[in-house]
JSON list of C-alpha atoms and ligand atoms in Angstrom, two decimals:
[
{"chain": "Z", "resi": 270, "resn": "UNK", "atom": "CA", "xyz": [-1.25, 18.48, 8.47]},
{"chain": "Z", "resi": 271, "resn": "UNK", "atom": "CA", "xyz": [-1.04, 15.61, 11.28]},
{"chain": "Z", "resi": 272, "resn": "UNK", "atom": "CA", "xyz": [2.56, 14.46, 11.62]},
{"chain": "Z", "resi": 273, "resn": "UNK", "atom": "CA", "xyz": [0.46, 11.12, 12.86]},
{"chain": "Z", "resi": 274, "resn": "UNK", "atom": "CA", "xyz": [-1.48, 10.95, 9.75]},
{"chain": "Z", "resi": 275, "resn": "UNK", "atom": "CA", "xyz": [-1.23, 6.96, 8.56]},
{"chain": "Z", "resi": 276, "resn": "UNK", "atom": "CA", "xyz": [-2.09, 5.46, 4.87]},
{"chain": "Z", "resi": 277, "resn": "UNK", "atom": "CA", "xyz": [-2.61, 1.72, 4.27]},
{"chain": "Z", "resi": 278, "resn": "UNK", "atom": "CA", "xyz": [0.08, 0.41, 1.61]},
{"chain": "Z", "resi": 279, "resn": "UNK", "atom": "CA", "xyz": [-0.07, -2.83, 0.26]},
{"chain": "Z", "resi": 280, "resn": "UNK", "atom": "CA", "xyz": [2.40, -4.93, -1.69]},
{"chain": "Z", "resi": 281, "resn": "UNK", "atom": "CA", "xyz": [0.48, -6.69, -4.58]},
{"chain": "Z", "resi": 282, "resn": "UNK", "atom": "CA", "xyz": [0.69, -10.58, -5.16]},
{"chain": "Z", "resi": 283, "resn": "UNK", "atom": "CA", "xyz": [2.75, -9.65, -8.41]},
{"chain": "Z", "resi": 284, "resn": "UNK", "atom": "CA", "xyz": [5.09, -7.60, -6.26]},
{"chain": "Z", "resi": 285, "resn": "UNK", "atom": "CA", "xyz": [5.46, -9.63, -3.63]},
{"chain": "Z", "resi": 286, "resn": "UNK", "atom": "CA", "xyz": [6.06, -12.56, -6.20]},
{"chain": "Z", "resi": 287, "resn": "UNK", "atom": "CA", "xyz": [8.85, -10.48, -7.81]},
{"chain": "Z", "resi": 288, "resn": "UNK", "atom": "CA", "xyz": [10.50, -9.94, -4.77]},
{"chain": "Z", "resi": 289, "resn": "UNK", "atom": "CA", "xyz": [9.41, -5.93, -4.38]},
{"chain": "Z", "resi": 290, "resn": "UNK", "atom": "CA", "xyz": [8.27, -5.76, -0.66]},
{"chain": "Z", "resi": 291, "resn": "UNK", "atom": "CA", "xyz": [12.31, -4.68, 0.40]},
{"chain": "Z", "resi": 292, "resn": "UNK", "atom": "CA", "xyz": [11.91, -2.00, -2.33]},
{"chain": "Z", "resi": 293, "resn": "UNK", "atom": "CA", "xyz": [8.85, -0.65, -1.47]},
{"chain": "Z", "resi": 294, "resn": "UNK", "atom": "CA", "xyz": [10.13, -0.73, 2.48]},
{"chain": "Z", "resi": 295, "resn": "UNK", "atom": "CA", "xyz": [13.35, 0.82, 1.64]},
{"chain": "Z", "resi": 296, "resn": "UNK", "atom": "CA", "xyz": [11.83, 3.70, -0.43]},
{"chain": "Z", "resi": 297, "resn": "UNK", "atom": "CA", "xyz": [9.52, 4.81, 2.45]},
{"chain": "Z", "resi": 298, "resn": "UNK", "atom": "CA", "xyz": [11.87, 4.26, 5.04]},
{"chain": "Z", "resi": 299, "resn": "UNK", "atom": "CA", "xyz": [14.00, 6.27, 2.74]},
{"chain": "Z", "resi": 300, "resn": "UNK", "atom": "CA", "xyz": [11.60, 8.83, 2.70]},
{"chain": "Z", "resi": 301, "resn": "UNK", "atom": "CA", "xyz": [11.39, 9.42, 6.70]},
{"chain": "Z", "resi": 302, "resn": "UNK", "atom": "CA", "xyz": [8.20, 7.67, 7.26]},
{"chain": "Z", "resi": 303, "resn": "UNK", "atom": "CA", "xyz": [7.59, 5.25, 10.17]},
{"chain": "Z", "resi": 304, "resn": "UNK", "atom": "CA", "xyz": [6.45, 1.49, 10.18]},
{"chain": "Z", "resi": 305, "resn": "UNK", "atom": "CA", "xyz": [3.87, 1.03, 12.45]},
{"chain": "Z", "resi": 306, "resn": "UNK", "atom": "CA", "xyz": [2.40, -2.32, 11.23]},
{"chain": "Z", "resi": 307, "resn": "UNK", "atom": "CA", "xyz": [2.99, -5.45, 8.72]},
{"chain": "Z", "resi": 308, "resn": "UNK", "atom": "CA", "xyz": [2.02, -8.64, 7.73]},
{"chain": "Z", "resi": 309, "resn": "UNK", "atom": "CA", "xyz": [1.44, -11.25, 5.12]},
{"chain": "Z", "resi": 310, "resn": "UNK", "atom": "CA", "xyz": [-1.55, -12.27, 4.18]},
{"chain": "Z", "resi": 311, "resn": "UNK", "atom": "CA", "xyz": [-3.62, -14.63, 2.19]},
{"chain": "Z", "resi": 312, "resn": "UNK", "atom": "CA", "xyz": [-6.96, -12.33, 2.66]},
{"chain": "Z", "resi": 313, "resn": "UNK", "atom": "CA", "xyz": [-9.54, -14.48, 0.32]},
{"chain": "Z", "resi": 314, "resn": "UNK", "atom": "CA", "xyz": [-11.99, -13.21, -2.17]},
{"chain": "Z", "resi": 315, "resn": "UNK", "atom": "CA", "xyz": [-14.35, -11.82, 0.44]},
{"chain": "Z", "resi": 316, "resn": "UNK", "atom": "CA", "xyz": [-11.88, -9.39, 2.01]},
{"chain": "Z", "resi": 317, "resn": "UNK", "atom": "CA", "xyz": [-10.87, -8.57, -1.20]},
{"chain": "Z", "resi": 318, "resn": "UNK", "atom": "CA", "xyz": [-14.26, -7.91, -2.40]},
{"chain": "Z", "resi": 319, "resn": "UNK", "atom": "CA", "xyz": [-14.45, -5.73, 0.73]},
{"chain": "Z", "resi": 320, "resn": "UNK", "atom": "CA", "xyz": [-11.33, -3.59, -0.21]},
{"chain": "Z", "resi": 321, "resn": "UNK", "atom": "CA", "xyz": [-12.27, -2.79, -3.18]},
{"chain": "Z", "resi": 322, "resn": "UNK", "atom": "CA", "xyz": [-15.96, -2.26, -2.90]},
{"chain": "Z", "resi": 323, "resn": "UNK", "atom": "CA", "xyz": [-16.41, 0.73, -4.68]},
{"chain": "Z", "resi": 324, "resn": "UNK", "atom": "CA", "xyz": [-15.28, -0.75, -8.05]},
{"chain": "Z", "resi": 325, "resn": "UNK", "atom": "CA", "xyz": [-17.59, -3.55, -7.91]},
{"chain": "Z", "resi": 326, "resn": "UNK", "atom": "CA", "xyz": [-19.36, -2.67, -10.86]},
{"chain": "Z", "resi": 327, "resn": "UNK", "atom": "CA", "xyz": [-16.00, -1.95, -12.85]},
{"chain": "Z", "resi": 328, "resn": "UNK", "atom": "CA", "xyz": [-15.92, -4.45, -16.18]},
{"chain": "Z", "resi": 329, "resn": "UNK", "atom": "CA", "xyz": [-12.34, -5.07, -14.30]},
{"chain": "Z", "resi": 330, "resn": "UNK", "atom": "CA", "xyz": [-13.43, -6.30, -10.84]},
{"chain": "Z", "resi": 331, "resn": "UNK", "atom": "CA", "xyz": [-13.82, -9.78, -11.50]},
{"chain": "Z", "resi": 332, "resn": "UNK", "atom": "CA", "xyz": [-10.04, -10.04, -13.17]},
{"chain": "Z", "resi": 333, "resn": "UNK", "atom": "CA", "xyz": [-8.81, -7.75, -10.29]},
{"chain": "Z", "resi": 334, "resn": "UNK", "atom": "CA", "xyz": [-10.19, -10.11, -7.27]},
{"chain": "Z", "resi": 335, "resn": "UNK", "atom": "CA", "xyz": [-8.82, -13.14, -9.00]},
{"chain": "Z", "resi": 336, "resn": "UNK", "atom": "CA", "xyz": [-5.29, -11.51, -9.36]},
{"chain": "Z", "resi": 337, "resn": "UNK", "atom": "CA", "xyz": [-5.29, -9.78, -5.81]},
{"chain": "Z", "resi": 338, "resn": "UNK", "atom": "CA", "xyz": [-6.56, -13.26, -4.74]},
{"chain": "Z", "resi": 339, "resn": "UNK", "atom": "CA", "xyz": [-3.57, -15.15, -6.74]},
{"chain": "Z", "resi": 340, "resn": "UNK", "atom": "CA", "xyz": [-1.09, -15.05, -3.70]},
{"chain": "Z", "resi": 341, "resn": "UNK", "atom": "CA", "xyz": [-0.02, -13.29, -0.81]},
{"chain": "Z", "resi": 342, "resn": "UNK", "atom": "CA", "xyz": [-0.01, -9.59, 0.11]},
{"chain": "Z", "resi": 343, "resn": "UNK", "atom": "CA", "xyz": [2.17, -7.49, 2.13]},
{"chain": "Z", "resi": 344, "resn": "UNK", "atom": "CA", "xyz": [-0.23, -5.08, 4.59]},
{"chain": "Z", "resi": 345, "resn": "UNK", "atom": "CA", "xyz": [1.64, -2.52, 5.67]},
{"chain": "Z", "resi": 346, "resn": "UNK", "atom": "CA", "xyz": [0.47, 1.10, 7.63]},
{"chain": "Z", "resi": 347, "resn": "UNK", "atom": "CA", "xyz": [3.15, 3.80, 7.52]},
{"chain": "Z", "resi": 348, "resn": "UNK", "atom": "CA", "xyz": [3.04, 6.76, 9.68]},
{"chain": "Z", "resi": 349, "resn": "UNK", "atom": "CA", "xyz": [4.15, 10.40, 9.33]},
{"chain": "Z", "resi": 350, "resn": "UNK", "atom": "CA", "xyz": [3.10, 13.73, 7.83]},
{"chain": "Z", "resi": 351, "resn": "UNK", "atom": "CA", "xyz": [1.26, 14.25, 4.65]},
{"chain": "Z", "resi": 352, "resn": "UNK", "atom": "CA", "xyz": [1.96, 10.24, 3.98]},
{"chain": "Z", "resi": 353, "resn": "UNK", "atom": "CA", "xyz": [-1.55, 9.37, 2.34]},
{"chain": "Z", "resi": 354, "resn": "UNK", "atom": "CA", "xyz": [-0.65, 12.40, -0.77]},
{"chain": "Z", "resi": 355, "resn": "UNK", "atom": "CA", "xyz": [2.81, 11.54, -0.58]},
{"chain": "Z", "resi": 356, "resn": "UNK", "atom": "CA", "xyz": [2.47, 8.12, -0.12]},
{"chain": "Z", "resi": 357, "resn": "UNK", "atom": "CA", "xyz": [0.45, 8.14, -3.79]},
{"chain": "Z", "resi": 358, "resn": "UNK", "atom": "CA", "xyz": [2.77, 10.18, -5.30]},
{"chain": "Z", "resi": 359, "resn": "UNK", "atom": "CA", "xyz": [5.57, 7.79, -4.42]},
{"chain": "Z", "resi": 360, "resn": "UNK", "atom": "CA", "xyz": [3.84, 4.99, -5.88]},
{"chain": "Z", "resi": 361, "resn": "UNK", "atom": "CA", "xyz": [3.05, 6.79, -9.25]},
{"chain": "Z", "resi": 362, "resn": "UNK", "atom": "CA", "xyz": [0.03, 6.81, -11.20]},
{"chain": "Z", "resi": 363, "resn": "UNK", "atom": "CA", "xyz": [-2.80, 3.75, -11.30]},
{"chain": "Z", "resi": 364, "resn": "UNK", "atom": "CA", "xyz": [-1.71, 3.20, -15.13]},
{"chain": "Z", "resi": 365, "resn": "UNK", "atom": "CA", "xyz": [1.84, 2.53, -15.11]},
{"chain": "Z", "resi": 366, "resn": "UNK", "atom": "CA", "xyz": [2.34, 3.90, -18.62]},
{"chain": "Z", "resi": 367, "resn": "UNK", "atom": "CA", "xyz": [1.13, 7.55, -16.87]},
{"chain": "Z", "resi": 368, "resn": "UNK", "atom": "CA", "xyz": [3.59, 7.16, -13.72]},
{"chain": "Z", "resi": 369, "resn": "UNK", "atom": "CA", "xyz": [6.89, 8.82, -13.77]},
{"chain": "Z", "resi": 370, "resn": "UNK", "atom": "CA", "xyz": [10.08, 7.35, -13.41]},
{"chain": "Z", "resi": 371, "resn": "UNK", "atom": "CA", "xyz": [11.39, 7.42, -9.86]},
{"chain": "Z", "resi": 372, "resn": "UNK", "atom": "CA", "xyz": [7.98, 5.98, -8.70]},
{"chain": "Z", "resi": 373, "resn": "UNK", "atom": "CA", "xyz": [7.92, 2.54, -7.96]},
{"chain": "Z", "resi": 374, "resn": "UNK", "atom": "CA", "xyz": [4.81, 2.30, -10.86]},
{"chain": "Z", "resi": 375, "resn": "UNK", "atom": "CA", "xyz": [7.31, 3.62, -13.08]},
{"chain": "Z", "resi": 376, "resn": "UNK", "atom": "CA", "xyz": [10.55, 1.40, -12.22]},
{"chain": "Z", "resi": 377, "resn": "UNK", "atom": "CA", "xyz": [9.15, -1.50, -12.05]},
{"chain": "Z", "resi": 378, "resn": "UNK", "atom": "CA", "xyz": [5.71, -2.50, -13.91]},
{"chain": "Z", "resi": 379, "resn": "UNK", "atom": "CA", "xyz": [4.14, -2.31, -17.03]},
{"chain": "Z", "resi": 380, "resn": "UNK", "atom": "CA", "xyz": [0.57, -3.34, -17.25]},
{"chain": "Z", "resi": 381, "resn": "UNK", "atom": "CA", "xyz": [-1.96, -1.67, -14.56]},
{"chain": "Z", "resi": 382, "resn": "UNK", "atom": "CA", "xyz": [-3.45, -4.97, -14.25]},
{"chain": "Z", "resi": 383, "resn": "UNK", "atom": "CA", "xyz": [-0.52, -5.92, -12.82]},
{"chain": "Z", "resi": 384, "resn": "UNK", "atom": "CA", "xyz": [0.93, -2.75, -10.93]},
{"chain": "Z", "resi": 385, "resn": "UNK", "atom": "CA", "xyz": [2.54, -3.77, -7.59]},
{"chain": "Z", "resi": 386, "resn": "UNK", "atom": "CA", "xyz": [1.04, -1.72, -5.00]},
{"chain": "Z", "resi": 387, "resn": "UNK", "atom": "CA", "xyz": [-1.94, -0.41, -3.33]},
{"chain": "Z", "resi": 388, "resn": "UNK", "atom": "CA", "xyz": [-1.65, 3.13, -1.26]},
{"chain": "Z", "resi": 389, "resn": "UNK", "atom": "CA", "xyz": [-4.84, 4.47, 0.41]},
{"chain": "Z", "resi": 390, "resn": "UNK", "atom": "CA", "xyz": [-6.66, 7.34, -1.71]},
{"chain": "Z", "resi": 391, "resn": "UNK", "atom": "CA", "xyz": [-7.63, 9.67, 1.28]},
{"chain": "Z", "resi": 392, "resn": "UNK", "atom": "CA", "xyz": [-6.77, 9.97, 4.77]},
{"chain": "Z", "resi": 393, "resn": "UNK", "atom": "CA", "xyz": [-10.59, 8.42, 5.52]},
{"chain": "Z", "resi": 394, "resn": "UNK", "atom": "CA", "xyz": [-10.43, 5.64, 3.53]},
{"chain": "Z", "resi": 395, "resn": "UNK", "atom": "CA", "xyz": [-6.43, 5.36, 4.96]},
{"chain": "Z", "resi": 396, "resn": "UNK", "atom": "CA", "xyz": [-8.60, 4.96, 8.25]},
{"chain": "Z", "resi": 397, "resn": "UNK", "atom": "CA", "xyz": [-11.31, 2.75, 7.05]},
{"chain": "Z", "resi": 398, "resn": "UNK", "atom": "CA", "xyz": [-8.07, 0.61, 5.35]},
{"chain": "Z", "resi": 399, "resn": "UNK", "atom": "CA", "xyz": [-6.12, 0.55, 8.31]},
{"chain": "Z", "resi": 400, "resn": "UNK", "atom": "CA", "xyz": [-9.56, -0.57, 10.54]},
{"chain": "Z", "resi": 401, "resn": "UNK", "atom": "CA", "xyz": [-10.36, -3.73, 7.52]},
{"chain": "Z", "resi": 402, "resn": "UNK", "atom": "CA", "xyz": [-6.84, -4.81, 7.15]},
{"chain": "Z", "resi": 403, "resn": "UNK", "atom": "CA", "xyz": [-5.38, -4.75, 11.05]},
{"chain": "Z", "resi": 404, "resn": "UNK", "atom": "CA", "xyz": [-8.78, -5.20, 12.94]},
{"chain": "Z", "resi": 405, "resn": "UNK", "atom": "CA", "xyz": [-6.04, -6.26, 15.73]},
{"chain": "Z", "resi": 406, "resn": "UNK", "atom": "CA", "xyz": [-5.42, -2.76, 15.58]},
{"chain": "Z", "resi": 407, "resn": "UNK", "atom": "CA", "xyz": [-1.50, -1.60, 15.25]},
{"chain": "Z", "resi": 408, "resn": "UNK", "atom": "CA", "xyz": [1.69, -0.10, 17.75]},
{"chain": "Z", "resi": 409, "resn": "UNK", "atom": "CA", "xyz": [2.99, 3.29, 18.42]},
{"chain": "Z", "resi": 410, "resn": "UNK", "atom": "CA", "xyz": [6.25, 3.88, 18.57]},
{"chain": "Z", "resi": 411, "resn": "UNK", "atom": "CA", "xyz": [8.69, 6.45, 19.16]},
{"chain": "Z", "resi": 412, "resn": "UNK", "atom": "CA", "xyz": [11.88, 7.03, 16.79]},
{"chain": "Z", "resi": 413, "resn": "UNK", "atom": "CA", "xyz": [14.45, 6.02, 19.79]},
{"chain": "Z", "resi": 414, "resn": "UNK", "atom": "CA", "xyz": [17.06, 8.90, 19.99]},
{"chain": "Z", "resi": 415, "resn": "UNK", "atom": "CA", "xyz": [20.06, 7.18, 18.04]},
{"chain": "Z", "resi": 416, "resn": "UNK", "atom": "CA", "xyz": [23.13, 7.03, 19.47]},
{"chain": "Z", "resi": 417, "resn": "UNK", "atom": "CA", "xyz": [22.85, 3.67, 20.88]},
{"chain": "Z", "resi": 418, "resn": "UNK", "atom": "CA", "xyz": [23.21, 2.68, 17.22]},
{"chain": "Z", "resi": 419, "resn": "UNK", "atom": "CA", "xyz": [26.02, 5.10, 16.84]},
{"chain": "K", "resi": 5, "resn": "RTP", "atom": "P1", "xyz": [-5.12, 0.88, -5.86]},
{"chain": "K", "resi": 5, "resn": "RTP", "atom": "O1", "xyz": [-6.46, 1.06, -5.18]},
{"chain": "K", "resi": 5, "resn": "RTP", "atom": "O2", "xyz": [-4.79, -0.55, -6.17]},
{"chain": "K", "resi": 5, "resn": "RTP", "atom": "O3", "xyz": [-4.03, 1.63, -5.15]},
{"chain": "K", "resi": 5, "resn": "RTP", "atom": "O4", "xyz": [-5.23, 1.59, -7.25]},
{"chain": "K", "resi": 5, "resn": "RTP", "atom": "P2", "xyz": [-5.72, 3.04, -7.58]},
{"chain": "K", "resi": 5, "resn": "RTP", "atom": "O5", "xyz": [-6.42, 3.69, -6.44]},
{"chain": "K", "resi": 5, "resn": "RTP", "atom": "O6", "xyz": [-4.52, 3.74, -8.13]},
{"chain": "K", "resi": 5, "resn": "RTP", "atom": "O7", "xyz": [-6.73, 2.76, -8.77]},
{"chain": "K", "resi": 5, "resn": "RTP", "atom": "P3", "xyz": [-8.23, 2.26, -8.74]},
{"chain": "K", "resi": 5, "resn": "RTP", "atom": "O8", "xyz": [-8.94, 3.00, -9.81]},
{"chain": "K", "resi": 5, "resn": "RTP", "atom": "O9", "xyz": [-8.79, 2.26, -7.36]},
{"chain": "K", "resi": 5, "resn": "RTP", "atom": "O10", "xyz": [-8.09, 0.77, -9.26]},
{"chain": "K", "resi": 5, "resn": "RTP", "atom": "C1", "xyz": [-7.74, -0.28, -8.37]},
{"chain": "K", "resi": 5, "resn": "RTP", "atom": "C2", "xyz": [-6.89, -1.27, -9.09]},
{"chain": "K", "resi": 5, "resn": "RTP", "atom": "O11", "xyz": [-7.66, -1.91, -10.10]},
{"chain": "K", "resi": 5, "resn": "RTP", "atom": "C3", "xyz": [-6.82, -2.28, -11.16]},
{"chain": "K", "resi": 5, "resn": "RTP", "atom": "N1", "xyz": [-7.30, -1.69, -12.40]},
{"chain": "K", "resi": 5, "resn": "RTP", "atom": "N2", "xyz": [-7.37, -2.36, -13.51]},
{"chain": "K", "resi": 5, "resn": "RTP", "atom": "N3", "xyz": [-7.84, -3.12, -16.17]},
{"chain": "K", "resi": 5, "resn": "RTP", "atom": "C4", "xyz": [-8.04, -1.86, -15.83]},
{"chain": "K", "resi": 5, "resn": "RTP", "atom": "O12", "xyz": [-8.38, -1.01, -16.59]},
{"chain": "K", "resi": 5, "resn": "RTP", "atom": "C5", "xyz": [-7.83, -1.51, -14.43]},
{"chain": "K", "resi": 5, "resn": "RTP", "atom": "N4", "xyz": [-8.08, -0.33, -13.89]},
{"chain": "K", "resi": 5, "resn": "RTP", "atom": "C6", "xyz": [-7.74, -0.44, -12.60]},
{"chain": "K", "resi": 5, "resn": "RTP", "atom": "C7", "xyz": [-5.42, -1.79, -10.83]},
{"chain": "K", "resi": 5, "resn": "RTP", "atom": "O13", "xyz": [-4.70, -2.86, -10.20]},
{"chain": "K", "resi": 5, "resn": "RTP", "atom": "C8", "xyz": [-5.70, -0.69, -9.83]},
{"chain": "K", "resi": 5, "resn": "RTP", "atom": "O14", "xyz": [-4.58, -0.44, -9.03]}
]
């Protein structure tokens, strides 16, 4: 278990539209995992396309690029030990009528067509992610000691 280990989340168009990139934050800051790199984005079809390669053949691809592609995203890599397994369980199952409550699939969406987030499957493709989404590669930082905040 790497207490560096890093997964690729990424705030859908419909949750960034519905204002759910502060929950999402909060609930793995909340958690004790570490921001190490964010942005919005407008990626495009091909990037998309590139994401989610492996389900190009899915009846569902075509309606999934055109909704991933329907606004901005918020990238985001989070840092910190076991975060690709817990990262997934945090966000709940792909179907949100199969997540539990208390993941953010469960709170807050309905339709998986629709399901807010993205987290990273496996701690290689949280790698391969990180490497298509921040190709300007990402920080390190160390949680300061806090009593300056105190
Ligand atoms: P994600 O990559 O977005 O985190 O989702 P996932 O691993 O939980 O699920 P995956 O099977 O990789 O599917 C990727 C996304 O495609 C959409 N989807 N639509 N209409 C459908 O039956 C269907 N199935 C999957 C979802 O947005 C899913 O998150």
């Amino acid at each position: 278990m790497d207490p560096a280990e890093r997964t690729y989340i990424m705030v859908k168009p419909d949750g960034v539209q519905r204002g759910l990139v502060g929950e999402v934050i909060k609930r793995f800051e909340q958690k004790g995992y570490k921001l190490v790199a964010m942005k919005l984005a407008m990626p495009g079809e091909e990037m998309l396309k590139q994401h989610y390669a492996d389900l190009s053949e899915r009846s569902f691809f075509p309606g999934l690029i055109t909704y991933m592609n329907s606004g901005p995203v918020c990238c985001m890599v989070w840092e910190g030990r076991n975060v690709v397994l817990e990262g997934r369980k945090m966000l709940g199952a792909t179907k949100p009528a199969d997540s539990a409550m208390g993941t953010i699939r469960g709170d807050f969406c309905v339709d998986v067509g629709r399901n807010v987030c993205h987290g990273s499957d496996s701690v290689d493709s949280a790698n391969h992610e990180i490497g298509l989404w921040f190709p300007e590669g990402i920080i390190s930082w160390d949680k300061a000691d806090a009593s300056w905040v105190l």
